[in-house]
Tab-separated table of C-alpha atoms and ligand atoms in Angstrom:
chain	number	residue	atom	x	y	z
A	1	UNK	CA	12.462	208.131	83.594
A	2	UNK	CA	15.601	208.277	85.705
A	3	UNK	CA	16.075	205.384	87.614
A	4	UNK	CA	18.776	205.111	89.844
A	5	UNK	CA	20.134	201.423	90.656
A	6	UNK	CA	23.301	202.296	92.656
A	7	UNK	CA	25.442	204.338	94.100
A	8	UNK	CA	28.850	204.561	94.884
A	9	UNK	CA	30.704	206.971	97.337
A	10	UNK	CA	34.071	207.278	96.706
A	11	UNK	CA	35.836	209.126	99.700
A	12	UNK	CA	38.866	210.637	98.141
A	13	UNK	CA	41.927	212.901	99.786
A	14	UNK	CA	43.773	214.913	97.096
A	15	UNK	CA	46.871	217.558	98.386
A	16	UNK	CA	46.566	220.766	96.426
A	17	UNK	CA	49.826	222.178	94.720
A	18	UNK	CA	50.085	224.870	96.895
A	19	UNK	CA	48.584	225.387	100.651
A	20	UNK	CA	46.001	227.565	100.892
A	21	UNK	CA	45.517	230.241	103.202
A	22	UNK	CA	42.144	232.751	103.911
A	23	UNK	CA	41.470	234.722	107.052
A	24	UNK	CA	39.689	231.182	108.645
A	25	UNK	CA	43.253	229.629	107.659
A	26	UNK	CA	45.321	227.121	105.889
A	27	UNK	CA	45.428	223.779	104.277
A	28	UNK	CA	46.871	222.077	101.805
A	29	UNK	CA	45.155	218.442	101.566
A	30	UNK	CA	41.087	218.168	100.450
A	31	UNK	CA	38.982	215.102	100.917
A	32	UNK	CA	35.874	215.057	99.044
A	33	UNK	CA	33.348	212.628	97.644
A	34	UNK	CA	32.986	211.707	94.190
A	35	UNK	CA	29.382	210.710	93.540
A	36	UNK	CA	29.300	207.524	90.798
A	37	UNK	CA	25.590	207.209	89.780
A	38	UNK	CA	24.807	204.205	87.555
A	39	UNK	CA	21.035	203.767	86.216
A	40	UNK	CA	18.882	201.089	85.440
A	41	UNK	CA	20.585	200.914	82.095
A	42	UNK	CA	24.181	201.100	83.531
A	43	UNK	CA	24.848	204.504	82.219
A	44	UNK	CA	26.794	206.424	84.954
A	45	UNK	CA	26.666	209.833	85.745
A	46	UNK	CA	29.137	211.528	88.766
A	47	UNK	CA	29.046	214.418	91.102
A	48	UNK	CA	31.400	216.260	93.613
A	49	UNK	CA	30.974	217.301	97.153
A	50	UNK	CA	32.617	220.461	98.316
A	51	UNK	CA	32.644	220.714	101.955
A	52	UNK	CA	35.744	220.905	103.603
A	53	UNK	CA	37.451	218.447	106.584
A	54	UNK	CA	36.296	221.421	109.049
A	55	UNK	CA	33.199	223.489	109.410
A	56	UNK	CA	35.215	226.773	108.982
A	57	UNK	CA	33.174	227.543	105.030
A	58	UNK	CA	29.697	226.930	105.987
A	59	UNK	CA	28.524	224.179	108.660
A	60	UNK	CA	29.194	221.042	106.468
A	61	UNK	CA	32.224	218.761	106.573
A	62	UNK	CA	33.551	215.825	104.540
A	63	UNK	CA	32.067	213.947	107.142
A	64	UNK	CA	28.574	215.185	107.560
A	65	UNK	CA	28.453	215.334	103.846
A	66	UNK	CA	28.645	211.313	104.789
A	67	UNK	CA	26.024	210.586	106.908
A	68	UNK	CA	23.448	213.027	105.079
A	69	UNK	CA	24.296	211.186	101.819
A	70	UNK	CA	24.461	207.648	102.975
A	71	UNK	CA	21.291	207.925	106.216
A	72	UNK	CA	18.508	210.103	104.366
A	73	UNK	CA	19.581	211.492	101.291
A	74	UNK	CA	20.225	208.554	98.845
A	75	UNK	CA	17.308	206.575	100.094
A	76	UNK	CA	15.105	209.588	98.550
A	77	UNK	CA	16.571	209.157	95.456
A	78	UNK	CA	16.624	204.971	95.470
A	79	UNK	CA	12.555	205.201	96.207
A	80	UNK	CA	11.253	205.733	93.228
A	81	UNK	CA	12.533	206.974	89.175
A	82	UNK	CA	12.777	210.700	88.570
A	83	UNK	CA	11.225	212.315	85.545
A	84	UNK	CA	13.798	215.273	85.327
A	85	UNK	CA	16.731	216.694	87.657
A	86	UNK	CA	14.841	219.273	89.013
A	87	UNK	CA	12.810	217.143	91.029
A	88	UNK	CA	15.668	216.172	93.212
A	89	UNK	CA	15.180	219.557	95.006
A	90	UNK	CA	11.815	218.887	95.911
A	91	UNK	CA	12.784	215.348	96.672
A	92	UNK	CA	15.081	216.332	99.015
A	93	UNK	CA	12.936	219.610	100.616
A	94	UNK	CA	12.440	217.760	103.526
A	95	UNK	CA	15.693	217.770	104.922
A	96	UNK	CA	16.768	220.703	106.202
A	97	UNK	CA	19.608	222.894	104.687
A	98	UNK	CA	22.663	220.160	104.311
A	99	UNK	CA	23.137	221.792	100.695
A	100	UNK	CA	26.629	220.533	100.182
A	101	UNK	CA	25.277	216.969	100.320
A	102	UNK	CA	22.579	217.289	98.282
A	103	UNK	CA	24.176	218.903	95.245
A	104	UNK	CA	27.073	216.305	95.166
A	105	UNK	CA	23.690	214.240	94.560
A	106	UNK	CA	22.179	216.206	92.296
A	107	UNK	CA	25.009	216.483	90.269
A	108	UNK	CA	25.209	213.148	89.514
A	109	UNK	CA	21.643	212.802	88.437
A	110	UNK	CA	21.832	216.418	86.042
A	111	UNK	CA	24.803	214.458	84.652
A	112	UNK	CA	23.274	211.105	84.214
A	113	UNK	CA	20.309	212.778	82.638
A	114	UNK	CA	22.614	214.530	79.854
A	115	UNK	CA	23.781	211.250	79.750
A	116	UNK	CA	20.738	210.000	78.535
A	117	UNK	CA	20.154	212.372	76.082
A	118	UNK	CA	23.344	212.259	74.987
A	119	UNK	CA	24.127	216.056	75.187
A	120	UNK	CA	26.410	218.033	76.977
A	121	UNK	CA	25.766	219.031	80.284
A	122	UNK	CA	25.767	222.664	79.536
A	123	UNK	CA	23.324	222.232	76.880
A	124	UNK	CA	21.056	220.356	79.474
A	125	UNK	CA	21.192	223.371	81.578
A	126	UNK	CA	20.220	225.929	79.099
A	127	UNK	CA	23.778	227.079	78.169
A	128	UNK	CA	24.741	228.822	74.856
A	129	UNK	CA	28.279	229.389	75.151
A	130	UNK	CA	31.357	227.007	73.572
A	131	UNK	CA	33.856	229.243	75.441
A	132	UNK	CA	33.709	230.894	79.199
A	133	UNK	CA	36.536	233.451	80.288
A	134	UNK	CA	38.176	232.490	84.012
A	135	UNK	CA	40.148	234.507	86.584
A	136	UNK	CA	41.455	233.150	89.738
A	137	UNK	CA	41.667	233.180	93.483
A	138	UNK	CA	44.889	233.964	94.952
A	139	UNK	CA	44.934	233.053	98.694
A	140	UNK	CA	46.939	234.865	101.708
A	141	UNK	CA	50.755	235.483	100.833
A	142	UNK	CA	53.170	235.740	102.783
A	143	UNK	CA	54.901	239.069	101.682
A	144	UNK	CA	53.238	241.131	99.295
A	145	UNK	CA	56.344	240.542	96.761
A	146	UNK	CA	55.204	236.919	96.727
A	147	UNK	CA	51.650	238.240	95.611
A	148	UNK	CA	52.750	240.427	92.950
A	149	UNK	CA	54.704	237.894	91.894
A	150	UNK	CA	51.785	235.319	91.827
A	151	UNK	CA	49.336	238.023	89.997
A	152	UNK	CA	52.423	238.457	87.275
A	153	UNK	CA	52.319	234.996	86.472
A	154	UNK	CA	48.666	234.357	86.683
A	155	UNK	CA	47.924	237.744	83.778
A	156	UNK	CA	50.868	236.444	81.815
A	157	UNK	CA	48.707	232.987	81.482
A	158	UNK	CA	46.000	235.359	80.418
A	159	UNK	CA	42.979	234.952	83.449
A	160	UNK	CA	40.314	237.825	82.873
A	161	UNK	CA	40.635	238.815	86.853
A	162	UNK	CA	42.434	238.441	89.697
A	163	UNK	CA	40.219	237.782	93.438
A	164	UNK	CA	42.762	238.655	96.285
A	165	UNK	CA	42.010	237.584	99.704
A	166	UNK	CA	41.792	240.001	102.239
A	167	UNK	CA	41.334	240.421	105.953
A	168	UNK	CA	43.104	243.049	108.532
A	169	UNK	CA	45.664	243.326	108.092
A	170	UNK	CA	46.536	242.804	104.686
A	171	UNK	CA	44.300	244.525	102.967
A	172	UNK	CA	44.217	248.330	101.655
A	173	UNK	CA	47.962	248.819	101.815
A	174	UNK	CA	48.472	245.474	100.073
A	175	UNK	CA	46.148	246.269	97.303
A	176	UNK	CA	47.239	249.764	97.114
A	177	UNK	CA	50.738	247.858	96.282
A	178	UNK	CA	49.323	245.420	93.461
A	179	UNK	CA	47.735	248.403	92.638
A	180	UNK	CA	50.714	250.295	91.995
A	181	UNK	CA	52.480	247.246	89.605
A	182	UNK	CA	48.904	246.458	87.858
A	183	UNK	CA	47.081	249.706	87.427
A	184	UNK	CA	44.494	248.455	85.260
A	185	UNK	CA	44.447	245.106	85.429
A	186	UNK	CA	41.257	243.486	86.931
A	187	UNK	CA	41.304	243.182	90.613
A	188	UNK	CA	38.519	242.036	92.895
A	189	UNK	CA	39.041	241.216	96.884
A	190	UNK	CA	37.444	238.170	99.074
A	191	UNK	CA	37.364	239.173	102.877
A	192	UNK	CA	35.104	236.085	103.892
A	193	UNK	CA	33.528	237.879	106.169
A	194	UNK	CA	36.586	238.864	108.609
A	195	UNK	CA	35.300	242.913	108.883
A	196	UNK	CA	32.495	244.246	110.604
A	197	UNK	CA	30.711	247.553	110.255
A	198	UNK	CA	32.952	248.564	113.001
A	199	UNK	CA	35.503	248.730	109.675
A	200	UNK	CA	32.884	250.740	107.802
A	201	UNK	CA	35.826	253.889	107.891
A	202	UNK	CA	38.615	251.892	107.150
A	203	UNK	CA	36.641	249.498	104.168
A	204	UNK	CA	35.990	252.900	102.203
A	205	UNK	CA	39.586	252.977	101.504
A	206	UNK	CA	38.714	250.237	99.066
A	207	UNK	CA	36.680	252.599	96.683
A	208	UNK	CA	40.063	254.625	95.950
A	209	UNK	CA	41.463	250.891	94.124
A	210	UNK	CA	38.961	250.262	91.274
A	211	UNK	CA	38.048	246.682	92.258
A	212	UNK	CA	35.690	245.071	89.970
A	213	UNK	CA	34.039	244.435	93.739
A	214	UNK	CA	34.541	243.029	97.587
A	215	UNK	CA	33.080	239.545	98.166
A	216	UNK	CA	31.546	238.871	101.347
A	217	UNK	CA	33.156	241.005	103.931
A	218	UNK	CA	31.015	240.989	106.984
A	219	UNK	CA	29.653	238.074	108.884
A	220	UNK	CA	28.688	234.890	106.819
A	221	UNK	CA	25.194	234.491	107.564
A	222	UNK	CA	24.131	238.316	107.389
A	223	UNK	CA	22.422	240.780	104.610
A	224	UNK	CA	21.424	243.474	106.609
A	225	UNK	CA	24.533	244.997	107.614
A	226	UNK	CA	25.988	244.564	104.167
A	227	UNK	CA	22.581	246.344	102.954
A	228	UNK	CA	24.180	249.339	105.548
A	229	UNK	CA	27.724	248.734	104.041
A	230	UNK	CA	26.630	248.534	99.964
A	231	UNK	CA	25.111	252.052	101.134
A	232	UNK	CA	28.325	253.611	102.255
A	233	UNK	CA	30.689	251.918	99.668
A	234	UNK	CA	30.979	252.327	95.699
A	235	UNK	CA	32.753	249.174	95.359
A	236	UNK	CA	29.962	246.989	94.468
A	237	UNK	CA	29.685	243.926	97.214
A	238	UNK	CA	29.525	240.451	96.197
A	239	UNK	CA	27.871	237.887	98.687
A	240	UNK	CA	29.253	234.083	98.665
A	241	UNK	CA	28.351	232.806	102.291
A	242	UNK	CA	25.337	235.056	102.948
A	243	UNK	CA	23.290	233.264	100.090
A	244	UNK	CA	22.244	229.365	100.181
A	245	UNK	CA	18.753	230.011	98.107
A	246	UNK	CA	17.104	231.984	95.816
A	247	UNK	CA	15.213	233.163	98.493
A	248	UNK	CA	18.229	234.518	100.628
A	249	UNK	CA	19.003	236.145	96.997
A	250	UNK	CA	15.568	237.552	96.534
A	251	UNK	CA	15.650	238.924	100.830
A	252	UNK	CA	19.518	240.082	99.416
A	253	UNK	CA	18.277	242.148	96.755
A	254	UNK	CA	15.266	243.955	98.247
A	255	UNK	CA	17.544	245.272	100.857
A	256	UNK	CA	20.290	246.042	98.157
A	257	UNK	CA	22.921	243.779	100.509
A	258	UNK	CA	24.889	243.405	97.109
A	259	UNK	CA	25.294	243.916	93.861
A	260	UNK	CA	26.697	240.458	92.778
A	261	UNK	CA	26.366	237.433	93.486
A	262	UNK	CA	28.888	234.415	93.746
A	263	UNK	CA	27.307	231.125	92.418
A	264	UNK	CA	28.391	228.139	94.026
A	265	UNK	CA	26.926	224.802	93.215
A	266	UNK	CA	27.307	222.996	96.552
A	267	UNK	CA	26.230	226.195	98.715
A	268	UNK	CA	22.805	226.749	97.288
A	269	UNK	CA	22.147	222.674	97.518
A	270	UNK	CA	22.411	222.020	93.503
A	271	UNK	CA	22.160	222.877	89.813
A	272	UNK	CA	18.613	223.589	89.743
A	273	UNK	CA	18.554	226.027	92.520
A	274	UNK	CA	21.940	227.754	90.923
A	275	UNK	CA	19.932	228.263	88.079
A	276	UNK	CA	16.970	229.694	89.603
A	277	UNK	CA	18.848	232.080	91.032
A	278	UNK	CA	20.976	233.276	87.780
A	279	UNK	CA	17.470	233.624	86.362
A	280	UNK	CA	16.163	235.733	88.999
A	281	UNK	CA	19.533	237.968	89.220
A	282	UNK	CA	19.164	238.184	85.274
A	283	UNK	CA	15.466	239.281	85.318
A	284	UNK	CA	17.004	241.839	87.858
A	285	UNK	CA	20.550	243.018	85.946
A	286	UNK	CA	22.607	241.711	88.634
A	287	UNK	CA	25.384	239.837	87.276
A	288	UNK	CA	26.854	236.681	88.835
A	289	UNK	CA	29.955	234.483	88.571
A	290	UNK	CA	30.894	230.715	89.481
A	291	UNK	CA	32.884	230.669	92.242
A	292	UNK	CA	35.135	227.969	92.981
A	293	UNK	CA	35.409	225.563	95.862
A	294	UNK	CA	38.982	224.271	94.758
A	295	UNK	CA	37.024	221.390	92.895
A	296	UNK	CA	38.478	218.566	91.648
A	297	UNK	CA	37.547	217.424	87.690
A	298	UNK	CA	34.533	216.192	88.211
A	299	UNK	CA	32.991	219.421	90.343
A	300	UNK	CA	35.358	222.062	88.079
A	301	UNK	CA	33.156	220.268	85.176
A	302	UNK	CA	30.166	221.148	86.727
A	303	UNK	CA	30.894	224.399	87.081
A	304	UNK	CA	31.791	225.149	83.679
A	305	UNK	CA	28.854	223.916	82.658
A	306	UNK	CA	26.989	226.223	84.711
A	307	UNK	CA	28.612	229.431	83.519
A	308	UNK	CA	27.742	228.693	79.897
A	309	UNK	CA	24.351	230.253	81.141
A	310	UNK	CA	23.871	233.821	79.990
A	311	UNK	CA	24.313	235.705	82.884
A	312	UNK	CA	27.580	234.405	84.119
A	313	UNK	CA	28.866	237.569	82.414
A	314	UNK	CA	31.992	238.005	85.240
A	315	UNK	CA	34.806	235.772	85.068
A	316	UNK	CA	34.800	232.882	87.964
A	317	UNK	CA	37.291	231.400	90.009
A	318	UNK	CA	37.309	228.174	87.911
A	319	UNK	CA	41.408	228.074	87.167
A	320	UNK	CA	42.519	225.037	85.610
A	321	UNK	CA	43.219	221.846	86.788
A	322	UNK	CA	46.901	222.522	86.850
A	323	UNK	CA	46.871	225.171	88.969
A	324	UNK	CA	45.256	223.146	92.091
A	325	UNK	CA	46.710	219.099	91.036
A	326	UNK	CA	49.604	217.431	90.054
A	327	UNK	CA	47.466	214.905	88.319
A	328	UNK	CA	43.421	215.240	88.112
A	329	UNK	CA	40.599	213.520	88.344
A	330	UNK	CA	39.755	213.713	84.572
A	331	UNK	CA	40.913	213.115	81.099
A	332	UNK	CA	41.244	215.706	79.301
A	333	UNK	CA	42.071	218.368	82.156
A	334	UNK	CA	40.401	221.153	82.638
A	335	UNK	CA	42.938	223.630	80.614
A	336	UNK	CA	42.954	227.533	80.561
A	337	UNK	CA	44.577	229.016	77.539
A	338	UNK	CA	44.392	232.981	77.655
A	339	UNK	CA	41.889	232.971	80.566
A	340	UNK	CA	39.357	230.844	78.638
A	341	UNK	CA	38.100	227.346	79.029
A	342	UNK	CA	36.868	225.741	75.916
A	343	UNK	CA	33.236	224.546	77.086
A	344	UNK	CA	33.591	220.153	76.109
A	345	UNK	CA	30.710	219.021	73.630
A	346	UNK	CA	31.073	215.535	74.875
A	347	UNK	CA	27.630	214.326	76.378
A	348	UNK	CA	27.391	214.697	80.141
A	349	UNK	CA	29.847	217.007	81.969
A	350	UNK	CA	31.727	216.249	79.080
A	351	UNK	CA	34.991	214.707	80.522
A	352	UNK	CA	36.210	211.321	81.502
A	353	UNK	CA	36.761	210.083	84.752
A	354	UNK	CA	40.283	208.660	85.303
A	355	UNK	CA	39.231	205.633	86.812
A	356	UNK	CA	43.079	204.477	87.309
A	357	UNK	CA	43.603	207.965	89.882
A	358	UNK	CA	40.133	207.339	91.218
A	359	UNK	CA	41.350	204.460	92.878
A	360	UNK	CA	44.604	205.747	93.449
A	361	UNK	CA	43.030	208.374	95.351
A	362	UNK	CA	40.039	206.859	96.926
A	363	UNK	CA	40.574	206.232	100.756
A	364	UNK	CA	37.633	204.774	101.703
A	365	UNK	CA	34.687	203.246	98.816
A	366	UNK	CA	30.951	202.743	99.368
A	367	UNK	CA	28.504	200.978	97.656
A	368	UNK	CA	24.658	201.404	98.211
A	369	UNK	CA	21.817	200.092	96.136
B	401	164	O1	39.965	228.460	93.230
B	401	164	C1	38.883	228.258	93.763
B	401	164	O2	38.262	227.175	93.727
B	401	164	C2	38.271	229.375	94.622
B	401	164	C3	38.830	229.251	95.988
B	401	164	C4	38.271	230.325	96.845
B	401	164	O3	38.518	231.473	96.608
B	401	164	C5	37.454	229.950	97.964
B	401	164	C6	37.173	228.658	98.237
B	401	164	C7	36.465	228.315	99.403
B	401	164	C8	36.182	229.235	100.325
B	401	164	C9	36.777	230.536	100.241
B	401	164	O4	38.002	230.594	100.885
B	401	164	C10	36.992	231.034	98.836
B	401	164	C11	35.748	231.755	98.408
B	401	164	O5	35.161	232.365	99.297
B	401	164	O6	35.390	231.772	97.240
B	402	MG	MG1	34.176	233.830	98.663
């Protein structure tokens, strides 16, 4: 049994390298919650929240994250011992949505439980592979020299695909212009949903670049009209914000919305449901990738751990920790060498915490037990 003594919240506010820019817009500094988990026999396991300081992603924020955590979330999990980590999904099915929260939770626990066993998290979850191939996400330039020259440096290091942000703007002709330097290379774009059918003419333009696919470009909480756009595009779409479940995956796929999906930890509330829907998509032939929330360590561990499952067969955005942070979370960084990540066979997510840039880093600390 998993049973959970304490809890610690660490609120901590880390400044990324470079600022970055999508069509919501720019920042540059991330505060986020690490998620210290210590058991009744003082093993500790640690999570990651994602949501941002604003609601502009999805409807959580650093601070709601807070109060869902702290009020109604932890108190589940301090009731009673859990036999597995998939019962924190059912534990927490009576509070509504909130998924950011609850996988920064849930995390913890799939990572004490490895723990336990003394196995790496990836081999908790059902992953085979010791090795995963990356790309990355290169936000809103501004000129497209500076993007070319940002996609030059990022194929030199080797990543598998480049994901260029989009919106009006700066989109076909910019593309059309990477397009020109890198004629094979692998390109994908991320509009987050700035289009609307309205740009049903114009987004066919996008069919004439060879782009691995377009993620997400209409509204954030629709599958219909994408259903309407997949039909009129050959680009294959990818939804991110559209899909928090496997059940807005399953609705997705009947109406043939997409044909790949963007796995992100915190947005579909947790390890357990990530997994049920990379099952699902597999049973189905729909590939899908780990996207990337510009994690820290601790949540860029979890996600490699995830994409060690079979069907994470396209590369994600998880870059390395050098790309996003002077210094990390975690010893050893996460390092990319020729657009792969060597998957850690240390027990848990497989990395230590840097406890000395925890504190460093940690603006505000709370304790409940
Ligand atoms: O490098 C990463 O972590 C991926 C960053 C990235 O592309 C995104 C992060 C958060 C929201 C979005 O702007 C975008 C995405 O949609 O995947
Ligand atoms: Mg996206």
């Amino acid at each position: 049994m998993i049973s959970i003594k304490k809890v610690i919240l660490h609120q901590v506010r880390m400044t990324l390298k470079a600022p970055f820019t999508t069509s919501f817009g720019t920042f540059q500094d991330k505060d986020f919650f690490v998620v210290e988990m210590i058991d009744n026999a003082g093993r500790t396991g640690f999570g990651e929240s994602v949501a941002f300081s604003s609601p502009w992603y999805s409807e959580e924020t650093v601070r709601t994250n807070e109060h869902m955590m702290k009020d109604f979330l932890i108190p589940l999990l301090l009731e009673k011992p859990l036999e597995h980590p998939d019962e924190v999904f059912q534990r927490f099915s009576g509070i509504r949505r909130n998924n950011m929260a609850k996988a920064a939770l849930e995390g913890a626990v799939w990572d004490l439980y490895a723990k336990r066993l003394s196995v790496p998290l990836a081999q908790a979850l059902g992953g085979k592979k010791k090795e995963i191939d990356v790309g990355i996400s290169i936000g809103i330039q501004s000129s497209v020299q500076e993007l070319v020259r940002l996609v030059e440096n990022f194929a030199e290091q080797g990543y598998k695909r480049m994901k260029i942000k989009i919106k009006p703007g700066w989109d076909v002709d910019v593309l059309k212009e990477v397009r020109k330097v890198f004629p094979t290379l692998p390109l994908m774009a991320d509009a987050n949903s700035a289009y609307t059918l309205k740009d049903l003419e114009h987004l066919k333009q996008l069919d004439d670049l060879d782009l691995k696919m377009i993620e997400q470009p209409l509204a954030h909480d629709d599958i219909v009209d994408h259903a309407t756009l997949q039909r009129a595009l050959s680009t294959p779409i990818c939804l991110d914000e559209s899909i928090h479940s496997l059940e807005d995956t399953r609705r997705a796929v009947e109406l043939g919305s997409c044909k790949i999906i963007n796995i992100k930890i915190g947005r579909v509330g947790g390890l357990s449901e990530a997994k049920r829907i990379h099952d699902f998509c597999m049973d189905r032939n729909i590939p899908v990738w780990c996207g990337g929330m510009l994690e820290a360590g601790i949540g860029r561990a979890h996600n490699v751990a995830l994409t060690t499952l079979d069907n994470f067969v396209l590369p994600g955005d998880t870059a390395g920790s050098s790309h996003y942070w002077d210094e990390d979370l975690i010893e050893p960084e996460v390092v990319v060498k020729n657009g792969v990540i060597h998957v850690p066979d240390l027990p848990g997510i497989g990395y230590e915490v840097n406890r000395k840039a925890l504190e460093k880093l940690c603006i505000k600390k709370s304790v409940i037990a």
